[in-house]
Short mmCIF file of the N, C-alpha and C atoms (twelve columns), coordinates in Angstrom:
data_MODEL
# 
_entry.id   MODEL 
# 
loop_
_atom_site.group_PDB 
_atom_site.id 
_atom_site.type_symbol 
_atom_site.label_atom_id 
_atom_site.label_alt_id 
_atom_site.label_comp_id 
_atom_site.label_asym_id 
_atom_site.label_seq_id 
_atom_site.Cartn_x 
_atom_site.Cartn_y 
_atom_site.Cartn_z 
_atom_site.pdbx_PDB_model_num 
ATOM 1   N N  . UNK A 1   4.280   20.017 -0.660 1 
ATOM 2   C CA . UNK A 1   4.634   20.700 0.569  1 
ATOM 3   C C  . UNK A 1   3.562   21.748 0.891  1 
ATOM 4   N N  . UNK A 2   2.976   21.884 2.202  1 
ATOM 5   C CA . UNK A 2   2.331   22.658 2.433  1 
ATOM 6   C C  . UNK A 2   2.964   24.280 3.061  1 
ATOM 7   N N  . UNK A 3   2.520   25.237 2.913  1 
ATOM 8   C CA . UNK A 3   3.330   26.197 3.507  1 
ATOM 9   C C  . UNK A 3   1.902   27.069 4.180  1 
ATOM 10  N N  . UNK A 4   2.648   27.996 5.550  1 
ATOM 11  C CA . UNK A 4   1.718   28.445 6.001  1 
ATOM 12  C C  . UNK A 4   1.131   30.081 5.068  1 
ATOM 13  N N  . UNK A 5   0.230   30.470 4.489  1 
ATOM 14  C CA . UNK A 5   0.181   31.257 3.577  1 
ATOM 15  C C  . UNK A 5   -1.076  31.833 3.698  1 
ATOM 16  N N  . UNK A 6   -1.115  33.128 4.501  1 
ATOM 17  C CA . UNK A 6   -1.804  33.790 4.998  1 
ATOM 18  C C  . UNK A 6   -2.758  34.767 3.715  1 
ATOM 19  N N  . UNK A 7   -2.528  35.000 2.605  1 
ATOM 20  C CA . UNK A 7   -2.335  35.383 1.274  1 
ATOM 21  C C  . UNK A 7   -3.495  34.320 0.623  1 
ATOM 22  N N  . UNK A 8   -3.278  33.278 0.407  1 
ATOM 23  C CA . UNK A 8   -3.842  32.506 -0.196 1 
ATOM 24  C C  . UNK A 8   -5.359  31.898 0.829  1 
ATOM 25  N N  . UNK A 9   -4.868  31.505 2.032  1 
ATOM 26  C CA . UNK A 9   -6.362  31.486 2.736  1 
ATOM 27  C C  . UNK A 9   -7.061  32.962 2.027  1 
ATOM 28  N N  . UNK A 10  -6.931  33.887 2.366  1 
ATOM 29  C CA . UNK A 10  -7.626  34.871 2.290  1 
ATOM 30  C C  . UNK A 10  -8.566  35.114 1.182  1 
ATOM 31  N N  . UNK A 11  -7.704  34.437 -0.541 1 
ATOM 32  C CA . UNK A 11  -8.353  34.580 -1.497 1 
ATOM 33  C C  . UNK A 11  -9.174  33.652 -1.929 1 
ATOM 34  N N  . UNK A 12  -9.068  32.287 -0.913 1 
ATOM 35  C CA . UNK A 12  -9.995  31.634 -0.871 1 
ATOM 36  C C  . UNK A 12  -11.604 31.850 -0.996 1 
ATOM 37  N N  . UNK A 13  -12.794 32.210 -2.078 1 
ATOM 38  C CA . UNK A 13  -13.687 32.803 -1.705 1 
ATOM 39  C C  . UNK A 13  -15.271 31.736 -1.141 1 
ATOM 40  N N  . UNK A 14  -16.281 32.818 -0.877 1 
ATOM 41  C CA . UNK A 14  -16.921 31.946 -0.060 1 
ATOM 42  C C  . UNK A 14  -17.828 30.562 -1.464 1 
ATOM 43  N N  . UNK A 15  -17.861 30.638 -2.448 1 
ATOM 44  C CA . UNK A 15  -18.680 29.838 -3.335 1 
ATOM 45  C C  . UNK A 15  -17.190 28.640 -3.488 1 
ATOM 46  N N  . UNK A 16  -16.217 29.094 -3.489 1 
ATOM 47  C CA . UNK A 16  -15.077 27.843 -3.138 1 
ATOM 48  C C  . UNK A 16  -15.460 27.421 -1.934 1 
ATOM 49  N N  . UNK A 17  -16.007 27.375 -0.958 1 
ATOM 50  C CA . UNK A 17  -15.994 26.767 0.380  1 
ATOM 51  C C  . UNK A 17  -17.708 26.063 0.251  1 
ATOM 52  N N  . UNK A 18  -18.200 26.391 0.120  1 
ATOM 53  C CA . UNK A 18  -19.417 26.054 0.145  1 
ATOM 54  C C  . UNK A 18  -19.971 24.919 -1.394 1 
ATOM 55  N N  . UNK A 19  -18.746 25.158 -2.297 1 
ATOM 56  C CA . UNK A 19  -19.552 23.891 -3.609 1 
ATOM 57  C C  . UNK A 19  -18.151 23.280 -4.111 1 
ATOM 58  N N  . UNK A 20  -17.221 23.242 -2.535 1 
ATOM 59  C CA . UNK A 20  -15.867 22.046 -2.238 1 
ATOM 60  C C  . UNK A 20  -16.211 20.777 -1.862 1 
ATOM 61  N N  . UNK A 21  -15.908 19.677 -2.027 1 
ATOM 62  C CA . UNK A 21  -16.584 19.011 -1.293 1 
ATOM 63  C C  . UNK A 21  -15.324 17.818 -1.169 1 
ATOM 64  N N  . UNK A 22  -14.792 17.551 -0.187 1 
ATOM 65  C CA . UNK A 22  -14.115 16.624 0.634  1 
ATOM 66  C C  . UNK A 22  -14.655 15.524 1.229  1 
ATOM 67  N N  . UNK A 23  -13.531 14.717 1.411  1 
ATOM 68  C CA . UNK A 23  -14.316 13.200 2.098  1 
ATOM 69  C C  . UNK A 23  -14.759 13.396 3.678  1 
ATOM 70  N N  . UNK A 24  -16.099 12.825 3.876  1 
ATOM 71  C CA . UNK A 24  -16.907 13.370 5.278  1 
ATOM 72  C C  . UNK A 24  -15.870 12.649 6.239  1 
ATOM 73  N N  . UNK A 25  -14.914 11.903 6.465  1 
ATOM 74  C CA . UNK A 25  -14.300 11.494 7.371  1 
ATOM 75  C C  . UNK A 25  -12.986 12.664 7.541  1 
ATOM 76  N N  . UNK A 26  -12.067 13.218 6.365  1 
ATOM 77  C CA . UNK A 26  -11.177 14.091 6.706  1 
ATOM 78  C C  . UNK A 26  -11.805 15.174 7.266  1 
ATOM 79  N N  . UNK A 27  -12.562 15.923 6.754  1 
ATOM 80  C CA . UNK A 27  -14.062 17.016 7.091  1 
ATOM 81  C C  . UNK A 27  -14.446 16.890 8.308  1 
ATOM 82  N N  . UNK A 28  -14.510 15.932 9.213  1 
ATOM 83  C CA . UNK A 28  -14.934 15.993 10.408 1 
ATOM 84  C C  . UNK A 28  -13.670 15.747 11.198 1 
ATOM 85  N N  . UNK A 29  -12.938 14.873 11.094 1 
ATOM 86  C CA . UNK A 29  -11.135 14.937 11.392 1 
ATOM 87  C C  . UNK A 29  -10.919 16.934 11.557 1 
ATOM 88  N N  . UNK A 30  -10.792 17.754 10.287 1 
ATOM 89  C CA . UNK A 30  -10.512 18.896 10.183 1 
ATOM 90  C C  . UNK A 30  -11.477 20.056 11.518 1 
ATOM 91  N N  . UNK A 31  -12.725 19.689 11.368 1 
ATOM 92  C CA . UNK A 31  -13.327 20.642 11.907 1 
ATOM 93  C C  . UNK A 31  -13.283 20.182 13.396 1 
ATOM 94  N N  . UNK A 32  -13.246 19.238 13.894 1 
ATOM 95  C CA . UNK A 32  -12.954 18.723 15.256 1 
ATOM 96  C C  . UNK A 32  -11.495 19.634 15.455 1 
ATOM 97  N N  . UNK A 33  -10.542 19.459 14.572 1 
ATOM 98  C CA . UNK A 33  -9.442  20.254 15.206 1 
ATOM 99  C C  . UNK A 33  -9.427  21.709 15.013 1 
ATOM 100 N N  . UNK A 34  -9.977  22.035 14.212 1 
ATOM 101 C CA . UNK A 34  -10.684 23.765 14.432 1 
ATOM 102 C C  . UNK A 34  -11.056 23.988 15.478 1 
ATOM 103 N N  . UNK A 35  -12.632 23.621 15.814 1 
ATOM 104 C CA . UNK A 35  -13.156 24.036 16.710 1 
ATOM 105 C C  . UNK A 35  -12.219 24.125 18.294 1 
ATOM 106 N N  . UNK A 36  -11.231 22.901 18.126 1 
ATOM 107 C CA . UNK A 36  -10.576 23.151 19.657 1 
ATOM 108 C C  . UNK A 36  -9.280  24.148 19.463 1 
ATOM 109 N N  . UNK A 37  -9.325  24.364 17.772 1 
ATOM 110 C CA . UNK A 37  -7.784  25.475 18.325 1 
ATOM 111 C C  . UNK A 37  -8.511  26.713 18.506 1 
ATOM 112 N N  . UNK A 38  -9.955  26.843 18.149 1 
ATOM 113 C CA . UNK A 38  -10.447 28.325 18.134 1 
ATOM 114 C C  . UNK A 38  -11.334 28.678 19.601 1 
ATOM 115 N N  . UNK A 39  -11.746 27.169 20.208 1 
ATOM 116 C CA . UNK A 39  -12.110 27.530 21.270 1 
ATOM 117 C C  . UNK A 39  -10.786 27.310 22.550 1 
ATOM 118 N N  . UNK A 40  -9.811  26.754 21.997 1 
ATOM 119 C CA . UNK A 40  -8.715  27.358 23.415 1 
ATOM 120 C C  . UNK A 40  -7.766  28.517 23.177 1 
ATOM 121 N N  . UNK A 41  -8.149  28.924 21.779 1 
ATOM 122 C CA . UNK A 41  -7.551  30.468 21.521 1 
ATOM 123 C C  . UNK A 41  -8.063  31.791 22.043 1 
ATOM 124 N N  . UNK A 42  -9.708  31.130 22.125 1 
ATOM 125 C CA . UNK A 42  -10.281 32.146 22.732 1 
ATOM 126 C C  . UNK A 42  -10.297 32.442 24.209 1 
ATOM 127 N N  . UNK A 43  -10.071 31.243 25.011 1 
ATOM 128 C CA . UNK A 43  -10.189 30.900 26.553 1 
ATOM 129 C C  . UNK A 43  -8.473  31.131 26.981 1 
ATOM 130 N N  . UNK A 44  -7.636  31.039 26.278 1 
ATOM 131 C CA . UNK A 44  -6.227  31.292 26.916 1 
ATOM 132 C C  . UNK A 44  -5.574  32.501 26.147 1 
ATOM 133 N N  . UNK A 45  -6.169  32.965 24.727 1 
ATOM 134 C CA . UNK A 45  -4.975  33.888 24.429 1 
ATOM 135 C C  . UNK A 45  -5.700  35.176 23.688 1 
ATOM 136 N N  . UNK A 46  -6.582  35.632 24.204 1 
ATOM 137 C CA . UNK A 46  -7.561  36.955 23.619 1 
ATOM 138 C C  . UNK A 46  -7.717  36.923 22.066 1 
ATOM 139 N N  . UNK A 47  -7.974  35.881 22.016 1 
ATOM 140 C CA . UNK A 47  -8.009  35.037 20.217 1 
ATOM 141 C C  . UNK A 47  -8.611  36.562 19.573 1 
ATOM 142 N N  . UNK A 48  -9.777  36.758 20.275 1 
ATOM 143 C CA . UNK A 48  -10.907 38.116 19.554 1 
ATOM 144 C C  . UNK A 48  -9.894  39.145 19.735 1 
ATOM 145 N N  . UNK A 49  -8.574  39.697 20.238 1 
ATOM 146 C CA . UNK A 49  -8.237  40.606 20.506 1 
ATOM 147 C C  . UNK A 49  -7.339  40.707 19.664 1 
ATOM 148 N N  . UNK A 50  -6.497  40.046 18.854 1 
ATOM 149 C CA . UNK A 50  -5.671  39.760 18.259 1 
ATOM 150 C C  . UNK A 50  -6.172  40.613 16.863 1 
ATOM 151 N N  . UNK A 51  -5.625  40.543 15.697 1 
ATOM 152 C CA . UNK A 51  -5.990  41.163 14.430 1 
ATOM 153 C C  . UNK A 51  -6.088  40.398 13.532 1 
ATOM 154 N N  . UNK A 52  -6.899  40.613 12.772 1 
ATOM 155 C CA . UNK A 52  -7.530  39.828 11.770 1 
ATOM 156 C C  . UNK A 52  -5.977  38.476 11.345 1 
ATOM 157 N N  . UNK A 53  -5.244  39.339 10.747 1 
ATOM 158 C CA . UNK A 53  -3.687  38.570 10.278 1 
ATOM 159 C C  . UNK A 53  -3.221  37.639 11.255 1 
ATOM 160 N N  . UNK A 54  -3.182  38.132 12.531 1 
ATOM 161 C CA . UNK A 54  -2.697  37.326 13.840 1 
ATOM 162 C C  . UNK A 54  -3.322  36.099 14.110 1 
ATOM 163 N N  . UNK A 55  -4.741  36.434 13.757 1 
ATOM 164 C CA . UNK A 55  -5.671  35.495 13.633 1 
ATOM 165 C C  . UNK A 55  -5.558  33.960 13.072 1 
ATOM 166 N N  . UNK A 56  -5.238  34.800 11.887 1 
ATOM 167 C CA . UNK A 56  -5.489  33.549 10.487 1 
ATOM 168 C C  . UNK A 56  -3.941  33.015 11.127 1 
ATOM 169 N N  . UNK A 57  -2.638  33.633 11.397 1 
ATOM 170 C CA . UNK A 57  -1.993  33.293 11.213 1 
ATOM 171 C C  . UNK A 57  -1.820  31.873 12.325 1 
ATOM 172 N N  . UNK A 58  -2.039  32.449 13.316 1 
ATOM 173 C CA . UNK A 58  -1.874  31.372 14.811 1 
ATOM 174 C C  . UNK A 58  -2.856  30.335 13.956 1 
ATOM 175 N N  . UNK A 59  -4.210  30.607 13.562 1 
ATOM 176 C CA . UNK A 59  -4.866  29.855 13.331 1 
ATOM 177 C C  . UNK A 59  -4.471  28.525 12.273 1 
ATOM 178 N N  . UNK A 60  -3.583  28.799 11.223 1 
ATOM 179 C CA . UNK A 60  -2.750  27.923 10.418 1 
ATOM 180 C C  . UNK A 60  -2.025  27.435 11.117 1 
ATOM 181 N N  . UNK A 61  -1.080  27.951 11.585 1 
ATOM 182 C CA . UNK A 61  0.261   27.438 12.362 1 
ATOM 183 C C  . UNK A 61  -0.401  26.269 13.535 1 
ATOM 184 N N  . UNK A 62  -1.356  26.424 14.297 1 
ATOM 185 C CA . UNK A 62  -1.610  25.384 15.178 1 
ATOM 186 C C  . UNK A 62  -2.490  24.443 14.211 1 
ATOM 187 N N  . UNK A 63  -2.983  24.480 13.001 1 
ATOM 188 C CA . UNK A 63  -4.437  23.735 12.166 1 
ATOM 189 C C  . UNK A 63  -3.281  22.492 11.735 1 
ATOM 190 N N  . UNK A 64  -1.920  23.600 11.160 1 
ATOM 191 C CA . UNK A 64  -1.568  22.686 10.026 1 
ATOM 192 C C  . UNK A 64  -0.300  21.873 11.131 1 
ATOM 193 N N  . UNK A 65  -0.040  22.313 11.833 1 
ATOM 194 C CA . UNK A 65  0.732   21.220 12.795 1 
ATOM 195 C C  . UNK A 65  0.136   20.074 13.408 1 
ATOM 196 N N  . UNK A 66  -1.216  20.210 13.727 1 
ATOM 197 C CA . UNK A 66  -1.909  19.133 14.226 1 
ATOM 198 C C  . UNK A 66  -2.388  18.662 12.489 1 
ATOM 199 N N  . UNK A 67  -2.660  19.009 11.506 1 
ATOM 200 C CA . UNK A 67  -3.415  17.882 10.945 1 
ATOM 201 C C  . UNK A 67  -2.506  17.329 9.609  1 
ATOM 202 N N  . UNK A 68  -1.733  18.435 9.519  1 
ATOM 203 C CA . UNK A 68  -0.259  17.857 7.980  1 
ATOM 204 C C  . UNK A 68  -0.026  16.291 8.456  1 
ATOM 205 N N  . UNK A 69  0.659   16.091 9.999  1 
ATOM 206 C CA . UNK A 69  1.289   14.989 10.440 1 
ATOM 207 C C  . UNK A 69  0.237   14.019 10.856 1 
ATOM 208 N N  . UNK A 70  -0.984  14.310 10.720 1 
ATOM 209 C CA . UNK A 70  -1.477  13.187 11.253 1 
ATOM 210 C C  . UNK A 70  -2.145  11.837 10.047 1 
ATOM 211 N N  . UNK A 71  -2.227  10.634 11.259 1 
ATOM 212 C CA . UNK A 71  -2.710  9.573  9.774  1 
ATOM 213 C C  . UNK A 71  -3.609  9.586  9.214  1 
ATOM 214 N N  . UNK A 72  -4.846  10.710 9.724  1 
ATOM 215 C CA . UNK A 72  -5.752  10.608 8.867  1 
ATOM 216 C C  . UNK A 72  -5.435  11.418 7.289  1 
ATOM 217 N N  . UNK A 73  -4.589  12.511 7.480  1 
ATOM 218 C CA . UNK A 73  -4.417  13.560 6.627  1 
ATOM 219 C C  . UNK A 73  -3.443  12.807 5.596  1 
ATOM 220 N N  . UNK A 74  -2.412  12.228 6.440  1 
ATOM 221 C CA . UNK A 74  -1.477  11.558 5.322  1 
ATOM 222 C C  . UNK A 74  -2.283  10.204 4.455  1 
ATOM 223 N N  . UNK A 75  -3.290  9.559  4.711  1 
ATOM 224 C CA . UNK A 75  -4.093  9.021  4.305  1 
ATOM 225 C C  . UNK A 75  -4.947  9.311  3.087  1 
ATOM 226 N N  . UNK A 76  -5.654  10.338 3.512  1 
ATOM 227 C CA . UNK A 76  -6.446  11.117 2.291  1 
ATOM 228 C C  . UNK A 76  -5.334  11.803 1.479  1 
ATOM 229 N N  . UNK A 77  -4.342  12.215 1.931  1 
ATOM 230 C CA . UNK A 77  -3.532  13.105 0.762  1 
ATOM 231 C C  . UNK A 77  -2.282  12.110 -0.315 1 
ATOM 232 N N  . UNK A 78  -2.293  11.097 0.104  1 
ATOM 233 C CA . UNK A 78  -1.730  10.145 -0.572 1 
ATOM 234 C C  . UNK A 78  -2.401  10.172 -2.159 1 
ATOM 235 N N  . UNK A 79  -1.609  10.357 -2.999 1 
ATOM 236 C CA . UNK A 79  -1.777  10.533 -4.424 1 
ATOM 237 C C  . UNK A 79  -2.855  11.087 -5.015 1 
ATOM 238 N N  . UNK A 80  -2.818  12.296 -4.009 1 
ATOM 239 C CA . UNK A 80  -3.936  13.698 -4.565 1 
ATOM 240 C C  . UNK A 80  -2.834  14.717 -4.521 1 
ATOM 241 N N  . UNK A 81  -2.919  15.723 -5.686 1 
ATOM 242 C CA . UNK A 81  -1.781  16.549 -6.575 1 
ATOM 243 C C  . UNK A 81  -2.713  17.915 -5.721 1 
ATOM 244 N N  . UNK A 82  -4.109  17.890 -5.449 1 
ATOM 245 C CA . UNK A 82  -4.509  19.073 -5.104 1 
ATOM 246 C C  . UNK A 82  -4.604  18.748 -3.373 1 
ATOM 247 N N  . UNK A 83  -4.354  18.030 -2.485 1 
ATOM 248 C CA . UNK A 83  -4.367  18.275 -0.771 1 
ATOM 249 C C  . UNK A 83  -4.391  19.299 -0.081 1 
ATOM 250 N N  . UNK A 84  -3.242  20.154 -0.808 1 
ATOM 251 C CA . UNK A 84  -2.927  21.337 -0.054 1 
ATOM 252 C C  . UNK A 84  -3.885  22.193 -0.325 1 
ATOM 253 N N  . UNK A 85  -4.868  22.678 -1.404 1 
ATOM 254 C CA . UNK A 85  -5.384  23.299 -1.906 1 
ATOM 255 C C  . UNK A 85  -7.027  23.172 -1.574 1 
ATOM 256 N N  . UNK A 86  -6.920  21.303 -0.784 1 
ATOM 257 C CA . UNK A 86  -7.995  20.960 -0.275 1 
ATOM 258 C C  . UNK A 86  -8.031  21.273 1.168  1 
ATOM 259 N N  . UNK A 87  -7.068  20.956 1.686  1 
ATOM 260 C CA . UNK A 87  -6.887  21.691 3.048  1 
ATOM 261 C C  . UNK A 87  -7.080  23.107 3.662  1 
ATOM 262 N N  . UNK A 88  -6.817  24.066 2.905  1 
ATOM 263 C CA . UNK A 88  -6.925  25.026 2.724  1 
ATOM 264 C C  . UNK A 88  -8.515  25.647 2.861  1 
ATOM 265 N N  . UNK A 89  -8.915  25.308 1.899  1 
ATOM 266 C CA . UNK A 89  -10.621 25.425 1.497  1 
ATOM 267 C C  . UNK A 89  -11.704 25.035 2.798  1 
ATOM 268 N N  . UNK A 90  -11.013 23.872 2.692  1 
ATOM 269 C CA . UNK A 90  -11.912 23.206 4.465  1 
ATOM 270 C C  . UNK A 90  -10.671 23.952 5.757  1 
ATOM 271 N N  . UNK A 91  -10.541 24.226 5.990  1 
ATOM 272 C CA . UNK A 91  -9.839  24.990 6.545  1 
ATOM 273 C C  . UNK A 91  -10.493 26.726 6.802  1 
ATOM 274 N N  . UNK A 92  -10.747 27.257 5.741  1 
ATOM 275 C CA . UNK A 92  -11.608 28.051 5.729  1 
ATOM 276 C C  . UNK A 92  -13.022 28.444 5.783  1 
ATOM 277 N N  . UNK A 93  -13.166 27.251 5.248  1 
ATOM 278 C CA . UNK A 93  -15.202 26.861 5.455  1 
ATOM 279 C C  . UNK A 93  -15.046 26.663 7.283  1 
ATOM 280 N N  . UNK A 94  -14.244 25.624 8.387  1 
ATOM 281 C CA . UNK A 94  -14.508 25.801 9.461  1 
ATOM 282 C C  . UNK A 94  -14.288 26.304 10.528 1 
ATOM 283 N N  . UNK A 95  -13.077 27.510 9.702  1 
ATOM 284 C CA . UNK A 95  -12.794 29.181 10.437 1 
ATOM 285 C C  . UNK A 95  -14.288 29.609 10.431 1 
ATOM 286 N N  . UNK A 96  -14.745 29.566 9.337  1 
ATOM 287 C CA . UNK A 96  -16.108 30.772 9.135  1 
ATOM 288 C C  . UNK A 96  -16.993 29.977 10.084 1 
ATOM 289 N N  . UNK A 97  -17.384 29.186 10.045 1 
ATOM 290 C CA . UNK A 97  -18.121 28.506 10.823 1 
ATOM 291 C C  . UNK A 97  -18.025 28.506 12.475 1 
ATOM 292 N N  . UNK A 98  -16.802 28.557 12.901 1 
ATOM 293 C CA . UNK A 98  -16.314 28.934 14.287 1 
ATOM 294 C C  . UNK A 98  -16.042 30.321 14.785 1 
ATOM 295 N N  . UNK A 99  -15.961 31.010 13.444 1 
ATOM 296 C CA . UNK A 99  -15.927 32.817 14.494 1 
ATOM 297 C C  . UNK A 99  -16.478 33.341 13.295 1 
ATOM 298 N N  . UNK A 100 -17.364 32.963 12.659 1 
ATOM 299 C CA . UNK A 100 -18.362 33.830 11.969 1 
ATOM 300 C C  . UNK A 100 -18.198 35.243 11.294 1 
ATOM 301 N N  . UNK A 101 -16.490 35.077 11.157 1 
ATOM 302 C CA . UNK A 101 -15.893 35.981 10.450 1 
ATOM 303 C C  . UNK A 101 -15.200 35.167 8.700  1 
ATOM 304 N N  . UNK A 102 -15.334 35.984 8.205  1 
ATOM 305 C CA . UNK A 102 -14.634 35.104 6.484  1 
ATOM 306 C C  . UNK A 102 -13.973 36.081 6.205  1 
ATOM 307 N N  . UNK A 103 -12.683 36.199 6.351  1 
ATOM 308 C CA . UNK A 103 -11.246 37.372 5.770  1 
ATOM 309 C C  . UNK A 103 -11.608 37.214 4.435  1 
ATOM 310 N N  . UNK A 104 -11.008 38.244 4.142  1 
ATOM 311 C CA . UNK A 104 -11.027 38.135 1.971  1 
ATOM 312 C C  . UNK A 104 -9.443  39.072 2.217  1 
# 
């Protein structure tokens, strides 16, 4: 089960994101849906205005609704014990990458 966990992104650090390495098809699946929740967060809801927490948080809540249910995700996470933990990680590598901020 995945849960939304604002706590655990955070302690995610940056040498976990950068020497993770995921399959290039979920990885581009993931960051395709980043980039559009962070660029219509920014164009409809003062994404930058919001606070760091508000941030991460909207930012999970719309990541993991679009990609928990979808077939690519249920695909790759099929009889992997660590998914959630992989999700997470890439999840955070293409926050940083899209607002050039990395929470700790």
């Amino acid at each position: 089960m995945i849960k939304i966990d604002i706590k655990k992104f955070k302690s995610i650090s940056f040498e976990d994101c950068i020497n993770y390495y995921i399959d290039q098809e979920i990885d581009a699946y993931i960051k395709r849906v980043t980039s559009e929740i962070i660029t219509n967060a920014k164009k409809k809801l003062a994404f930058n205005k919001m606070s760091e927490n508000e941030q991460i948080e909207y930012f999970l809540k719309c990541s993991l609704l679009k990609i928990v249910p979808s077939r690519q995700w249920q695909e790759f996470s099929r009889n992997k014990d660590y998914s959630a933990d992989a999700l997470y990680i890439t999840l955070k590598r293409h926050y940083f990458l899209a607002t050039n901020n990395f929470p700790n």
